[in-house]
CSV table of C-alpha atoms and ligand atoms in Angstrom, one decimal:
chain,number,residue,atom,x,y,z
C,189,UNK,CA,-5.9,-28.5,-20.9
C,190,UNK,CA,-3.9,-27.2,-23.8
C,191,UNK,CA,-6.9,-25.4,-25.1
C,192,UNK,CA,-7.6,-23.9,-21.7
C,193,UNK,CA,-4.0,-22.7,-21.4
C,194,UNK,CA,-4.1,-21.1,-24.8
C,195,UNK,CA,-7.3,-19.4,-24.0
C,196,UNK,CA,-5.7,-18.0,-20.8
C,197,UNK,CA,-2.9,-16.5,-22.9
C,198,UNK,CA,-5.2,-14.6,-25.2
C,199,UNK,CA,-5.3,-10.9,-24.4
C,200,UNK,CA,-8.8,-9.9,-23.2
C,201,UNK,CA,-10.8,-7.3,-25.1
C,202,UNK,CA,-10.2,-4.8,-22.3
C,203,UNK,CA,-6.5,-5.3,-22.5
C,204,UNK,CA,-6.5,-4.6,-26.2
C,205,UNK,CA,-8.5,-1.3,-25.6
C,206,UNK,CA,-6.0,-0.5,-22.8
C,207,UNK,CA,-3.1,-0.8,-25.2
C,208,UNK,CA,-4.9,1.4,-27.7
C,209,UNK,CA,-5.3,4.3,-25.3
C,210,UNK,CA,-4.1,7.7,-26.6
C,211,UNK,CA,-0.8,9.0,-25.1
C,212,UNK,CA,0.0,11.7,-27.6
C,213,UNK,CA,-1.6,15.1,-26.7
C,214,UNK,CA,-1.6,16.1,-30.4
C,215,UNK,CA,-3.5,13.0,-31.3
C,216,UNK,CA,-6.0,13.7,-28.6
C,217,UNK,CA,-6.6,17.2,-29.8
C,218,UNK,CA,-6.8,16.0,-33.4
C,219,UNK,CA,-9.6,13.5,-32.5
C,220,UNK,CA,-11.5,16.4,-30.8
C,221,UNK,CA,-11.1,18.8,-33.8
C,222,UNK,CA,-8.8,20.9,-31.6
C,223,UNK,CA,-5.5,20.5,-33.4
C,224,UNK,CA,-5.3,24.2,-34.1
C,225,UNK,CA,-5.2,24.9,-30.3
C,226,UNK,CA,-2.1,22.8,-29.6
C,227,UNK,CA,0.1,25.8,-29.5
C,228,UNK,CA,-1.8,27.7,-26.7
C,229,UNK,CA,-3.0,24.6,-24.7
C,230,UNK,CA,-0.1,22.2,-24.4
C,231,UNK,CA,2.8,22.8,-22.0
C,232,UNK,CA,6.2,23.9,-23.4
C,233,UNK,CA,8.1,21.4,-21.2
C,234,UNK,CA,7.6,17.8,-20.0
C,235,UNK,CA,5.2,17.7,-17.0
C,236,UNK,CA,6.7,14.4,-15.8
C,237,UNK,CA,3.2,12.8,-15.9
C,238,UNK,CA,2.3,11.6,-19.4
C,239,UNK,CA,-1.1,11.8,-21.0
C,240,UNK,CA,-3.1,8.6,-21.0
C,241,UNK,CA,-6.7,8.2,-22.0
C,242,UNK,CA,-8.8,5.3,-23.5
C,243,UNK,CA,-10.6,6.0,-26.8
C,244,UNK,CA,-14.0,5.2,-25.3
C,245,UNK,CA,-13.5,8.1,-22.8
C,246,UNK,CA,-12.5,10.5,-25.6
C,247,UNK,CA,-15.8,9.5,-27.3
C,248,UNK,CA,-17.7,11.1,-24.4
C,249,UNK,CA,-15.9,14.5,-24.9
C,250,UNK,CA,-17.5,17.3,-26.9
C,251,UNK,CA,-15.8,18.0,-30.2
C,252,UNK,CA,-14.3,21.4,-30.7
C,253,UNK,CA,-14.6,22.4,-27.0
C,254,UNK,CA,-11.3,23.0,-25.2
C,255,UNK,CA,-13.2,23.5,-21.9
C,256,UNK,CA,-14.9,20.1,-22.1
C,257,UNK,CA,-15.0,18.8,-18.5
C,258,UNK,CA,-13.7,15.3,-19.4
C,259,UNK,CA,-10.9,16.7,-21.6
C,260,UNK,CA,-9.7,19.0,-18.8
C,261,UNK,CA,-9.3,16.0,-16.5
C,262,UNK,CA,-6.7,14.4,-18.8
C,263,UNK,CA,-5.1,17.0,-21.0
C,264,UNK,CA,-1.6,18.2,-19.8
C,265,UNK,CA,-1.7,22.0,-19.5
C,266,UNK,CA,1.0,24.6,-19.1
C,267,UNK,CA,-0.6,25.6,-15.8
C,268,UNK,CA,0.9,22.4,-14.3
C,269,UNK,CA,4.4,23.6,-14.6
C,270,UNK,CA,4.1,26.6,-12.3
C,271,UNK,CA,5.3,26.1,-8.7
C,272,UNK,CA,2.7,27.1,-6.1
C,273,UNK,CA,3.6,27.4,-2.4
C,274,UNK,CA,1.8,24.7,-0.3
C,275,UNK,CA,1.5,22.3,-3.2
C,276,UNK,CA,4.0,19.5,-2.7
C,277,UNK,CA,5.0,16.1,-4.0
C,278,UNK,CA,3.7,13.9,-1.1
C,279,UNK,CA,0.6,15.9,-0.1
C,280,UNK,CA,-1.1,13.2,1.9
C,281,UNK,CA,1.7,11.6,3.9
C,282,UNK,CA,1.7,8.3,1.9
C,283,UNK,CA,5.5,7.9,2.3
C,284,UNK,CA,5.1,7.9,6.1
C,285,UNK,CA,2.1,5.6,6.2
C,286,UNK,CA,3.8,2.5,4.7
C,287,UNK,CA,3.2,-0.5,7.0
C,288,UNK,CA,4.6,-3.2,4.7
C,289,UNK,CA,5.6,-3.4,1.1
C,290,UNK,CA,2.8,-1.8,-0.8
C,291,UNK,CA,0.5,-1.4,2.3
C,292,UNK,CA,-0.7,1.9,3.7
C,293,UNK,CA,-2.2,1.6,7.1
C,294,UNK,CA,-3.5,5.0,8.2
C,295,UNK,CA,-7.0,4.3,9.6
C,296,UNK,CA,-8.3,2.0,12.2
C,297,UNK,CA,-9.6,-1.3,10.9
C,298,UNK,CA,-8.8,-0.6,7.3
C,299,UNK,CA,-5.6,-1.3,5.4
C,300,UNK,CA,-5.0,-0.1,1.9
C,301,UNK,CA,-3.0,-2.1,-0.7
C,302,UNK,CA,-1.2,-0.3,-3.5
C,303,UNK,CA,-2.1,-3.1,-5.8
C,304,UNK,CA,-0.3,-1.6,-8.8
C,305,UNK,CA,1.0,1.7,-10.0
C,306,UNK,CA,-0.8,1.5,-13.4
C,307,UNK,CA,-3.9,3.4,-14.4
C,308,UNK,CA,-5.9,3.3,-17.6
C,309,UNK,CA,-6.3,7.1,-17.5
C,310,UNK,CA,-4.0,9.7,-16.1
C,311,UNK,CA,-5.9,12.3,-14.1
C,312,UNK,CA,-4.0,15.6,-14.0
C,313,UNK,CA,-5.1,16.3,-10.4
C,314,UNK,CA,-4.1,13.0,-9.0
C,315,UNK,CA,-2.3,13.1,-5.7
C,316,UNK,CA,-0.3,10.0,-6.6
C,317,UNK,CA,1.3,11.6,-9.7
C,318,UNK,CA,4.6,11.7,-7.9
C,319,UNK,CA,4.5,8.5,-5.8
C,320,UNK,CA,7.4,6.1,-6.4
C,321,UNK,CA,5.2,3.2,-7.5
C,322,UNK,CA,7.7,1.1,-9.3
C,323,UNK,CA,9.2,0.0,-5.9
C,324,UNK,CA,6.0,0.0,-4.0
C,325,UNK,CA,3.3,-2.3,-5.2
C,326,UNK,CA,1.8,-5.0,-3.1
C,327,UNK,CA,1.5,-7.5,-6.0
C,328,UNK,CA,5.2,-7.3,-6.7
C,329,UNK,CA,6.1,-10.4,-4.6
C,330,UNK,CA,2.9,-12.3,-5.1
C,331,UNK,CA,1.3,-10.3,-2.4
C,332,UNK,CA,3.3,-12.0,0.4
C,333,UNK,CA,4.3,-9.0,2.5
C,334,UNK,CA,0.9,-7.4,2.2
C,335,UNK,CA,-0.9,-10.6,3.1
C,336,UNK,CA,1.5,-11.2,6.1
C,337,UNK,CA,0.7,-7.7,7.4
C,338,UNK,CA,-3.1,-8.3,7.1
C,339,UNK,CA,-2.9,-11.8,8.7
C,340,UNK,CA,-0.8,-10.5,11.5
C,341,UNK,CA,-3.1,-7.7,12.6
C,342,UNK,CA,-6.5,-8.8,13.8
C,343,UNK,CA,-7.7,-5.2,14.2
C,344,UNK,CA,-7.9,-5.1,10.3
C,345,UNK,CA,-11.4,-6.2,9.1
C,346,UNK,CA,-11.4,-4.4,5.8
C,347,UNK,CA,-8.8,-4.6,3.0
C,348,UNK,CA,-8.9,-1.9,0.3
C,349,UNK,CA,-7.4,-2.5,-3.1
C,350,UNK,CA,-6.2,0.8,-4.5
C,351,UNK,CA,-3.1,2.0,-6.4
C,352,UNK,CA,-2.9,3.2,-9.1
C,353,UNK,CA,-5.9,1.3,-10.3
C,354,UNK,CA,-6.2,-2.3,-9.0
C,355,UNK,CA,-8.4,-3.3,-11.9
C,356,UNK,CA,-5.3,-2.7,-14.1
C,357,UNK,CA,-4.2,-6.1,-12.9
C,358,UNK,CA,-5.4,-9.1,-14.9
C,359,UNK,CA,-8.2,-11.0,-13.1
C,360,UNK,CA,-5.9,-14.0,-12.5
C,361,UNK,CA,-3.6,-11.7,-10.5
C,362,UNK,CA,-6.5,-10.5,-8.4
C,363,UNK,CA,-7.6,-14.1,-7.9
C,364,UNK,CA,-4.1,-14.9,-6.5
C,365,UNK,CA,-4.7,-12.2,-3.9
C,366,UNK,CA,-8.3,-13.4,-3.2
C,367,UNK,CA,-7.0,-16.9,-2.6
C,368,UNK,CA,-4.3,-15.6,-0.2
C,369,UNK,CA,-6.8,-13.4,1.7
C,370,UNK,CA,-9.6,-16.0,2.0
C,371,UNK,CA,-8.1,-17.9,5.0
C,372,UNK,CA,-7.7,-14.7,7.1
C,373,UNK,CA,-10.6,-15.1,9.5
C,374,UNK,CA,-10.7,-11.5,10.8
C,375,UNK,CA,-11.2,-10.0,7.3
C,376,UNK,CA,-14.9,-9.1,6.7
C,377,UNK,CA,-14.9,-6.8,3.8
C,378,UNK,CA,-12.9,-6.3,0.6
C,379,UNK,CA,-13.2,-2.9,-1.0
C,380,UNK,CA,-11.9,-1.9,-4.4
C,381,UNK,CA,-11.2,1.7,-5.3
C,382,UNK,CA,-11.2,1.9,-9.1
C,383,UNK,CA,-11.8,4.3,-12.0
C,384,UNK,CA,-11.7,1.6,-14.7
C,385,UNK,CA,-15.4,0.8,-14.8
C,386,UNK,CA,-15.8,4.5,-15.7
C,387,UNK,CA,-13.0,5.1,-18.2
C,388,UNK,CA,-12.9,1.6,-19.7
C,389,UNK,CA,-16.1,-0.2,-18.7
C,390,UNK,CA,-15.1,-3.2,-20.8
C,391,UNK,CA,-12.9,-4.1,-17.9
C,392,UNK,CA,-16.0,-5.3,-16.0
C,393,UNK,CA,-16.1,-8.6,-18.0
C,394,UNK,CA,-17.7,-11.9,-17.0
C,395,UNK,CA,-14.3,-13.2,-15.9
C,396,UNK,CA,-14.0,-10.3,-13.4
C,397,UNK,CA,-17.6,-10.4,-12.1
C,398,UNK,CA,-17.4,-14.1,-11.6
C,399,UNK,CA,-14.3,-13.6,-9.5
C,400,UNK,CA,-15.8,-10.7,-7.5
C,401,UNK,CA,-19.0,-12.7,-6.8
C,402,UNK,CA,-17.0,-15.7,-5.6
C,403,UNK,CA,-15.1,-13.9,-2.8
C,404,UNK,CA,-15.9,-14.9,0.8
C,405,UNK,CA,-16.2,-11.3,2.0
C,406,UNK,CA,-18.7,-8.5,1.8
C,407,UNK,CA,-17.6,-6.5,-1.3
C,408,UNK,CA,-17.6,-2.8,-1.9
C,409,UNK,CA,-16.6,-1.1,-5.1
C,410,UNK,CA,-15.9,2.6,-4.9
C,411,UNK,CA,-15.9,4.2,-8.4
C,412,UNK,CA,-14.4,7.5,-9.3
C,413,UNK,CA,-16.5,9.8,-11.6
C,414,UNK,CA,-16.4,13.5,-11.4
C,415,UNK,CA,-19.0,14.6,-14.0
C,416,UNK,CA,-22.3,13.2,-15.3
C,417,UNK,CA,-20.9,13.1,-18.9
C,418,UNK,CA,-18.5,10.3,-17.8
C,419,UNK,CA,-21.5,8.0,-17.3
C,420,UNK,CA,-22.9,6.7,-20.6
C,421,UNK,CA,-24.8,3.5,-21.3
C,422,UNK,CA,-21.7,1.4,-21.3
C,423,UNK,CA,-20.7,2.6,-17.9
C,424,UNK,CA,-24.2,2.1,-16.6
C,425,UNK,CA,-24.2,-1.5,-17.7
C,426,UNK,CA,-20.8,-2.0,-16.1
C,427,UNK,CA,-22.3,-0.7,-12.8
C,428,UNK,CA,-25.3,-3.0,-13.2
C,429,UNK,CA,-22.9,-6.0,-13.7
C,430,UNK,CA,-21.0,-5.0,-10.5
C,431,UNK,CA,-24.2,-4.8,-8.5
C,432,UNK,CA,-25.3,-8.2,-9.8
C,433,UNK,CA,-22.2,-9.7,-8.0
C,434,UNK,CA,-23.8,-8.5,-4.7
C,435,UNK,CA,-21.3,-5.7,-4.3
C,436,UNK,CA,-22.3,-2.3,-2.8
C,437,UNK,CA,-21.3,0.3,-5.4
C,438,UNK,CA,-20.4,3.8,-4.4
C,439,UNK,CA,-18.7,6.8,-6.1
C,440,UNK,CA,-16.1,9.3,-5.0
C,441,UNK,CA,-15.5,12.5,-6.9
C,442,UNK,CA,-12.9,15.2,-6.6
C,443,UNK,CA,-14.1,18.8,-6.6
C,444,UNK,CA,-12.3,20.4,-9.5
C,445,UNK,CA,-12.4,24.1,-10.6
C,446,UNK,CA,-13.7,24.5,-14.1
C,447,UNK,CA,-15.0,20.9,-14.2
C,448,UNK,CA,-17.6,20.2,-11.6
C,449,UNK,CA,-17.6,23.3,-9.3
C,450,UNK,CA,-21.2,24.3,-9.7
C,451,UNK,CA,-24.3,22.9,-8.1
C,452,UNK,CA,-26.1,21.9,-11.3
C,453,UNK,CA,-23.1,19.8,-12.4
C,454,UNK,CA,-22.8,18.1,-9.0
C,455,UNK,CA,-26.6,17.5,-8.7
C,456,UNK,CA,-26.6,16.0,-12.2
C,457,UNK,CA,-23.7,13.7,-11.3
C,458,UNK,CA,-25.5,12.4,-8.2
C,459,UNK,CA,-28.7,11.8,-10.3
C,460,UNK,CA,-26.8,10.0,-13.1
C,461,UNK,CA,-24.9,7.9,-10.6
C,462,UNK,CA,-28.1,6.9,-8.8
C,463,UNK,CA,-29.8,6.1,-12.1
C,464,UNK,CA,-26.9,3.6,-12.6
C,465,UNK,CA,-27.5,2.2,-9.1
C,466,UNK,CA,-24.5,4.0,-7.6
C,467,UNK,CA,-24.6,6.1,-4.4
C,468,UNK,CA,-22.4,9.1,-4.0
C,469,UNK,CA,-19.9,8.6,-1.1
C,470,UNK,CA,-17.2,11.3,-0.9
C,471,UNK,CA,-16.7,14.6,-2.6
C,472,UNK,CA,-13.0,15.3,-2.0
C,473,UNK,CA,-11.4,18.6,-1.6
C,474,UNK,CA,-8.3,18.5,-3.8
C,475,UNK,CA,-5.1,17.1,-2.4
C,476,UNK,CA,-2.5,19.9,-2.6
C,477,UNK,CA,-0.2,18.1,-4.9
C,478,UNK,CA,2.4,20.0,-7.0
C,479,UNK,CA,1.1,20.6,-10.6
C,480,UNK,CA,-2.6,20.6,-9.6
C,481,UNK,CA,-3.1,24.1,-8.0
C,482,UNK,CA,-5.2,25.3,-10.9
C,483,UNK,CA,-7.9,22.8,-10.0
C,484,UNK,CA,-8.4,24.0,-6.4
C,485,UNK,CA,-11.8,25.3,-5.2
C,486,UNK,CA,-11.8,27.4,-2.0
C,487,UNK,CA,-13.4,25.8,1.0
C,488,UNK,CA,-16.1,28.5,1.3
C,489,UNK,CA,-17.2,27.7,-2.3
C,490,UNK,CA,-17.1,24.0,-1.6
C,491,UNK,CA,-19.3,24.3,1.5
C,492,UNK,CA,-21.8,26.6,-0.3
C,493,UNK,CA,-22.1,24.0,-3.1
C,494,UNK,CA,-22.8,21.1,-0.8
C,495,UNK,CA,-25.3,23.3,1.1
C,496,UNK,CA,-27.1,23.9,-2.2
C,497,UNK,CA,-27.1,20.1,-2.9
C,498,UNK,CA,-28.5,19.4,0.5
C,499,UNK,CA,-31.4,21.7,-0.3
C,500,UNK,CA,-32.1,20.2,-3.7
C,501,UNK,CA,-31.5,16.5,-3.4
C,502,UNK,CA,-32.5,13.6,-1.1
C,503,UNK,CA,-30.0,13.2,1.7
C,504,UNK,CA,-28.6,10.0,0.2
C,505,UNK,CA,-27.6,11.8,-3.0
C,506,UNK,CA,-25.4,14.4,-1.2
C,507,UNK,CA,-21.8,13.3,-1.0
C,508,UNK,CA,-19.7,13.9,2.2
C,509,UNK,CA,-17.3,16.8,1.6
C,510,UNK,CA,-14.0,15.7,3.0
C,511,UNK,CA,-10.3,16.4,2.8
C,512,UNK,CA,-7.4,14.1,3.5
C,513,UNK,CA,-4.9,15.5,6.1
C,514,UNK,CA,-1.6,13.8,6.6
C,515,UNK,CA,-1.5,12.1,10.0
C,516,UNK,CA,-5.2,12.5,10.7
C,517,UNK,CA,-7.1,9.4,11.9
C,518,UNK,CA,-9.7,9.6,9.1
C,519,UNK,CA,-10.7,11.7,6.1
C,520,UNK,CA,-11.8,15.0,7.7
C,521,UNK,CA,-15.1,16.8,7.0
C,522,UNK,CA,-14.4,20.3,5.5
W,945,PLP,C1,-9.0,7.0,2.1
W,945,PLP,C2,-8.3,5.9,2.7
W,945,PLP,C3,-8.9,4.8,3.4
W,945,PLP,C4,-10.4,4.7,3.4
W,945,PLP,O1,-11.1,5.7,4.1
W,945,PLP,P1,-12.7,5.6,4.3
W,945,PLP,O2,-13.0,6.8,5.0
W,945,PLP,O3,-13.0,4.4,5.0
W,945,PLP,O4,-13.2,5.6,2.9
W,945,PLP,C5,-8.2,3.8,4.0
W,945,PLP,N1,-6.9,3.9,4.0
W,945,PLP,C6,-6.2,4.9,3.4
W,945,PLP,C7,-4.7,4.9,3.5
W,945,PLP,C8,-6.8,5.9,2.8
W,945,PLP,O5,-6.1,6.9,2.2
W,946,SF4,S1,-7.3,6.7,-12.0
W,946,SF4,FE1,-7.1,7.3,-9.8
W,946,SF4,S2,-5.0,6.8,-9.2
W,946,SF4,FE2,-5.1,6.7,-11.5
W,946,SF4,S3,-4.5,8.8,-12.1
W,946,SF4,FE3,-6.7,8.8,-12.0
W,946,SF4,S4,-7.2,9.5,-9.9
W,946,SF4,FE4,-5.0,8.9,-10.0
């Protein structure tokens, strides 16, 4: 017993890598041989959303290229500071959709748990960059409010773990939730929205996959990768490990100007995902969140891109182009 307890107290390898993530923009630029560009790239004032990126993700960036599509997803830029009309702090109506502590219930049959506010990477375009997470996570009171809401509403058959990134939580925390959900007879599916298998694939360790495989629900894992360069061999093996649990593995991407807004890049992303056993699910039009206006792609361009994909790829490799509209009953096709 003592040995087991001691083992449980040991930080996992992924937790060590998490702690070693880079949070200093100058350090990030140094690692990419871009230190000399700090003056013209970095914002003069605090953006209110700090840099955070795991070292393994930096390794997939091109040295000496300030336009690298992975770098642009994480590097704070001066462009974030400008105020642009129409770009707000609560772009998708999350504050109005709270059904219980840490629960968003917007769509029929599906309830989303804000499992945690933490993420391994901070994506500059993220619509949640302004959400008041500290007060608002479902795990805060051992999941009690969230589980009570799910148990009390038989119309809910799918629970979605989101955040933040739910895989930021230690597996024993997730297991606590799994144990609380297991007796709820009307739940059929458990879905996890996570970017961790992409930015820190070590998170998909045997402890986690054993937990996922043990759940009494159908399981869906929706990854988040925006560019083929994000998917290297380590990510492909994490995807394989996820599939071996019996989970369906999908990907959602965000259409981002200067990062993936051309047909070759999007086609390559679909191909690389499928090679890793992952199907493209959604391609999101950007949520109009303050500080992200410079990433927006016009609808006409987005529609033309997806039309090109449709002509070039098998239908199952074409993601659905959608936008989230506050108050709408589902994600809306563009
Ligand atoms: C996106 C989202 C879902 C899931 O929508 P799907 O179309 O089923 O992928 C569920 N709940 C909330 C609050 C969401 O934002
Ligand atoms: S990992 Fe997801 S929730 Fe976290 S910052 Fe990136 S897009 Fe936002």
